[in-house]
CSV table of C-alpha atoms (C1' of nucleotides) in Angstrom, one decimal:
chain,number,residue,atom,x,y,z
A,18,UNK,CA,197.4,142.7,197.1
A,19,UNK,CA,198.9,142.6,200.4
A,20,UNK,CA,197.1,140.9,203.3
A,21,UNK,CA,199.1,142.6,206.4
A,22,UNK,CA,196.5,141.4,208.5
A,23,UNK,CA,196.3,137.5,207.5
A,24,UNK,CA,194.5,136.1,210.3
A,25,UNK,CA,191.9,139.1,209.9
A,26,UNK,CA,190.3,137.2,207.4
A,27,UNK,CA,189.3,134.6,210.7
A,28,UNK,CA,188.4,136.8,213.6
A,29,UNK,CA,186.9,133.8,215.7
A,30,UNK,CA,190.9,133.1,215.5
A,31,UNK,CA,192.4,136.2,216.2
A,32,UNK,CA,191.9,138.0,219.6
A,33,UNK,CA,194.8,140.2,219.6
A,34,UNK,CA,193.3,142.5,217.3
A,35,UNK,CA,191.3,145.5,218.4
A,36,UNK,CA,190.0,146.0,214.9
A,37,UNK,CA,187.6,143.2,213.5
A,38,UNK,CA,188.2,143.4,209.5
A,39,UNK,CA,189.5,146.4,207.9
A,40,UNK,CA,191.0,145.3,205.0
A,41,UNK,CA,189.8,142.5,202.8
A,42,UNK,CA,192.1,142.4,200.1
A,43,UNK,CA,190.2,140.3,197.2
A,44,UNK,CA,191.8,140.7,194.5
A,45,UNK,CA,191.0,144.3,192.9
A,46,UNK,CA,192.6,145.5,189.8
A,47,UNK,CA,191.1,148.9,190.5
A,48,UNK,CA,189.1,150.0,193.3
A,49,UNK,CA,188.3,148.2,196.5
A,50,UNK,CA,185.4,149.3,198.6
A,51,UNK,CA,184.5,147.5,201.8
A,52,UNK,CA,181.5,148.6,204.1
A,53,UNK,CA,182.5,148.9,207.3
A,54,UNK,CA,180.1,147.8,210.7
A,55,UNK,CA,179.4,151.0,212.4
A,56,UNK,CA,180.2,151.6,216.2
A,57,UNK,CA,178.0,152.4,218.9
A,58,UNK,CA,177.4,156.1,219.6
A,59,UNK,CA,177.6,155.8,223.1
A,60,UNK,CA,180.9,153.4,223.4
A,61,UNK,CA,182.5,156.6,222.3
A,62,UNK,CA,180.8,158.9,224.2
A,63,UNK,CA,184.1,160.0,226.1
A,64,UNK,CA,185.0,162.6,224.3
A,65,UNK,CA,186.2,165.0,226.8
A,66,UNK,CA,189.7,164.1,226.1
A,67,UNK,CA,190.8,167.2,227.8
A,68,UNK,CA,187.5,168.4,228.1
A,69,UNK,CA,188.3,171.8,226.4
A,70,UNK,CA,186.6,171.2,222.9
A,71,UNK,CA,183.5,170.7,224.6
A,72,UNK,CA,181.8,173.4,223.7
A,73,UNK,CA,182.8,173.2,219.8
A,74,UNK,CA,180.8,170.1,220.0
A,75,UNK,CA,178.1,171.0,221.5
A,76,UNK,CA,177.2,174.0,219.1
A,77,UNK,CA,175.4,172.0,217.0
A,78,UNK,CA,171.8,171.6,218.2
A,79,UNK,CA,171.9,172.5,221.7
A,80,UNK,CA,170.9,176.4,222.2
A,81,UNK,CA,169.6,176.7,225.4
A,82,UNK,CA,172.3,175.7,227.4
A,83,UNK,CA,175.2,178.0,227.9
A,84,UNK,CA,177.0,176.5,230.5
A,85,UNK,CA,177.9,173.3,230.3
A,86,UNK,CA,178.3,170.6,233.5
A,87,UNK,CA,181.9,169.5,233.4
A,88,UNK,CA,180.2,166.9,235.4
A,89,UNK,CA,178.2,165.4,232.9
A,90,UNK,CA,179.4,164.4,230.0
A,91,UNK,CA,177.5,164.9,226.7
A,92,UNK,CA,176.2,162.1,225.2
A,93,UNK,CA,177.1,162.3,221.5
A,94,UNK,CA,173.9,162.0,219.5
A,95,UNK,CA,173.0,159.2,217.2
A,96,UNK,CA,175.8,159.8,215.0
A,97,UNK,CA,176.9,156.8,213.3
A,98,UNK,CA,180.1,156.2,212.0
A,99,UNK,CA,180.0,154.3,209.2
A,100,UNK,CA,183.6,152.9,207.7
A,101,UNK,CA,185.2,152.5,204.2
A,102,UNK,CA,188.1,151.3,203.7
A,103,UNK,CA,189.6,151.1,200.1
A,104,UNK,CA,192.7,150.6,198.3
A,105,UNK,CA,194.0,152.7,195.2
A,106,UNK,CA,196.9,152.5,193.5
A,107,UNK,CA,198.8,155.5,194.1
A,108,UNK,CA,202.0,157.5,194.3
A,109,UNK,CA,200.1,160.3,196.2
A,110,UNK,CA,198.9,159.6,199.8
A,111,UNK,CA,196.5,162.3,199.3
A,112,UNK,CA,194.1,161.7,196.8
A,113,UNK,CA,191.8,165.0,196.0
A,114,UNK,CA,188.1,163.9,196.1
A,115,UNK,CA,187.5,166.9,195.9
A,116,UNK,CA,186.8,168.0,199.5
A,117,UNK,CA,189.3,169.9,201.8
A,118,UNK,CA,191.3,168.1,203.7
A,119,UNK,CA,193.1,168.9,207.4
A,120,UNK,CA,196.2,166.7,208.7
A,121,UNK,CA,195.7,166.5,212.2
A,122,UNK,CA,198.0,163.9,213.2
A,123,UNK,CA,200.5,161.1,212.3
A,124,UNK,CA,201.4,157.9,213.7
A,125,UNK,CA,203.3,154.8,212.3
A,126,UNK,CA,201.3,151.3,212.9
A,127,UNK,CA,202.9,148.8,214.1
A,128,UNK,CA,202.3,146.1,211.6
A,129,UNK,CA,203.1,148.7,208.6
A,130,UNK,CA,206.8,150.6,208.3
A,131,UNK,CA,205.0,153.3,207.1
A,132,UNK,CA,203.0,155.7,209.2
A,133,UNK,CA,199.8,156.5,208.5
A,134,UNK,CA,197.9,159.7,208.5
A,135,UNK,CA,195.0,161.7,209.9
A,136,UNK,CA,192.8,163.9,207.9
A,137,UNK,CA,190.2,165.3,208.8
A,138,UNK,CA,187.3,167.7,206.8
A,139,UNK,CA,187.6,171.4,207.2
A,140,UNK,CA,184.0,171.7,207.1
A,141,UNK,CA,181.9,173.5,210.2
A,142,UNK,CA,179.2,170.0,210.8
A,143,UNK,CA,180.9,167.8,208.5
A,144,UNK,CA,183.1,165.6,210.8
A,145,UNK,CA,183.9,163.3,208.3
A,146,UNK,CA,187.5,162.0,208.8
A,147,UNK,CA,190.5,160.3,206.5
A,148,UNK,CA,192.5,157.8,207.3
A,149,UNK,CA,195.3,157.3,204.8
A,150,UNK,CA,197.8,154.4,205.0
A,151,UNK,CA,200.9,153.2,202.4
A,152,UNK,CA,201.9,149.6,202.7
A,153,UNK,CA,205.1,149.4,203.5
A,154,UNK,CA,205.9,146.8,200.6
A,155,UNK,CA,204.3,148.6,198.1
A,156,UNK,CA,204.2,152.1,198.4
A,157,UNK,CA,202.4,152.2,195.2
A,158,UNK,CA,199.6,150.7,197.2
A,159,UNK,CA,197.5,153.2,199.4
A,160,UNK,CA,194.9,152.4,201.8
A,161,UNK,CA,192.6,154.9,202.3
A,162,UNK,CA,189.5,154.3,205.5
A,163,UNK,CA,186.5,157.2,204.9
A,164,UNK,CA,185.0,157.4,208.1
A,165,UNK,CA,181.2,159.1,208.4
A,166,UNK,CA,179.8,161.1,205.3
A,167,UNK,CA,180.2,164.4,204.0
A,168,UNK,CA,177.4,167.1,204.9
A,169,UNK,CA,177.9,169.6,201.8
A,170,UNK,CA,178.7,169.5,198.5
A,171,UNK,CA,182.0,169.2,196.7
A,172,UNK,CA,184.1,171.8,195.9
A,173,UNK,CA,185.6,170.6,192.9
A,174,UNK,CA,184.1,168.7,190.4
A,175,UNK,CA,186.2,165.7,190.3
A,176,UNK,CA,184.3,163.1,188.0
A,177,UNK,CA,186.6,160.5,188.7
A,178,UNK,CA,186.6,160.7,192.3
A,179,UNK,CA,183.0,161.5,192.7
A,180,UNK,CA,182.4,158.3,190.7
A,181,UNK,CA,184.0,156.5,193.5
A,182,UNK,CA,182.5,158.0,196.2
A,183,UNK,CA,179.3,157.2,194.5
A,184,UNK,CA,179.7,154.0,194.6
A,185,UNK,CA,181.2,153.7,198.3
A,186,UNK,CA,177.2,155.5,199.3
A,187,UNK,CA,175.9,152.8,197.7
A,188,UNK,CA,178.1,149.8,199.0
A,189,UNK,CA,176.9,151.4,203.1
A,190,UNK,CA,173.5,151.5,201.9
A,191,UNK,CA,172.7,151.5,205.8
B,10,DC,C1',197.9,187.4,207.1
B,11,DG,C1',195.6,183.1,206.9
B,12,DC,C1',195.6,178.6,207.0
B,13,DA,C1',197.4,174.1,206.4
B,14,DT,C1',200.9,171.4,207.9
B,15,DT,C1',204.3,169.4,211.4
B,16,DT,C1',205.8,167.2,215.7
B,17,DG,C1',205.2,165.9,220.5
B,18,DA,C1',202.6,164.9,224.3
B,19,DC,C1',198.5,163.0,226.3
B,20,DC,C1',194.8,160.0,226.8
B,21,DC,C1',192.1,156.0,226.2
B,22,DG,C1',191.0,151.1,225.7
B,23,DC,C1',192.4,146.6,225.9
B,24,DG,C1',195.5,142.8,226.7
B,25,DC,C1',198.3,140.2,229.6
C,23,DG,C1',198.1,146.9,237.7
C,24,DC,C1',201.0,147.9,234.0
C,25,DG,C1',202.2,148.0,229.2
C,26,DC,C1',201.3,148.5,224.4
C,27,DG,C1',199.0,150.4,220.7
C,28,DG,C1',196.4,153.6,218.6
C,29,DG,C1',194.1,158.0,218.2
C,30,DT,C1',193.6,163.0,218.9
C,31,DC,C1',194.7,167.5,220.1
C,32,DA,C1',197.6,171.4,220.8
C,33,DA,C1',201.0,174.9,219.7
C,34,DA,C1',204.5,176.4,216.4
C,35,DT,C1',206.2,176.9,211.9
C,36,DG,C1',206.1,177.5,207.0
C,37,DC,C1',204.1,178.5,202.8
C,38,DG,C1',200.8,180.7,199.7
DNA sequence: CGCATTTGACCCGCGC
DNA sequence: GCGCGGGTCAAATGCG
């Protein structure tokens, strides 16, 4: 139990840090499962990063409208975003919960000597995403950050997992 | 051949 | 206003 974040635990103190508590190592000889707050839907509205993937997004509910107003941007529905961030103890950064997962990017952290990586859900709807982080002292220690819920059913049967994942519904119960 | 993965560049948000 | 940090996407490559 690493606390890379100390003054996390006190975010009255800290000010420096865009992200209000991610990790709240307590202690956990197995699994550690932490609700996270969700964001606001609209704070991240910008999502026309380079306004290309627009129409991907849109194909969801929208039918009627072809053509889309570069002008106006799309307000993203009420899609919340819940967080969970947990730690397991393992050698593999990728743990199969049974779902498909897509790499989709990389980046080292600046706290952490490690980098950590992207996944994402290779599921058409499910835009659930994976963030999966080894501590740099222990890289027996993995942080993994679930981030929105899955919209279909798992591939594999993974009991172990699933248990987990179970139990992560439950801890959001928002 | 298909798809997942890899690396780099770009962008955004916030802090100072 | 600029810089830093973080996050995402895009294209290319490799592997199955």
């Amino acid at each position: 139990m690493e606390n890379t974040y100390p003054l996390l635990f006190h975010p009255q103190q800290t000010s420096h840090t865009p992200y209000g508590n991610l990790y709240t190592s307590d202690t956990l000889s197995g699994v550690l499962v932490q609700g996270l707050k969700e964001e606001d839907p609209s704070t991240r509205a910008s999502r026309s990063s380079q306004g290309i993937r627009e129409s991907l997004v849109v194909s969801s509910n929208e039918a009627g409208t072809s053509l889309d107003k570069p002008t106006k941007k799309k307000e993203e529905k009420k899609a919340r975003r819940p967080r969970y961030a947990f730690q397991t103890r393992s050698q593999v950064d990728v743990l199969d919960d049974g779902y498909r997962w897509r790499k989709y990017g990389q980046k080292a952290v600046k706290n952490n000597k490690f980098p950590r990586s992207y996944y994402r859900c290779t599921h058409q709807g499910c835009n659930v995403k994976k963030q999966v982080q080894r501590l740099s002292k222990d890289e027996g220690v993995v942080v993994t950050t679930y981030e929105g819920m899955h919209t279909h059913p798992i591939e594999k049967s993974n009991d172990n997992f699933e248990r987990i994942l179970n139990q992560m519904q439950i801890y959001s119960g928002v």
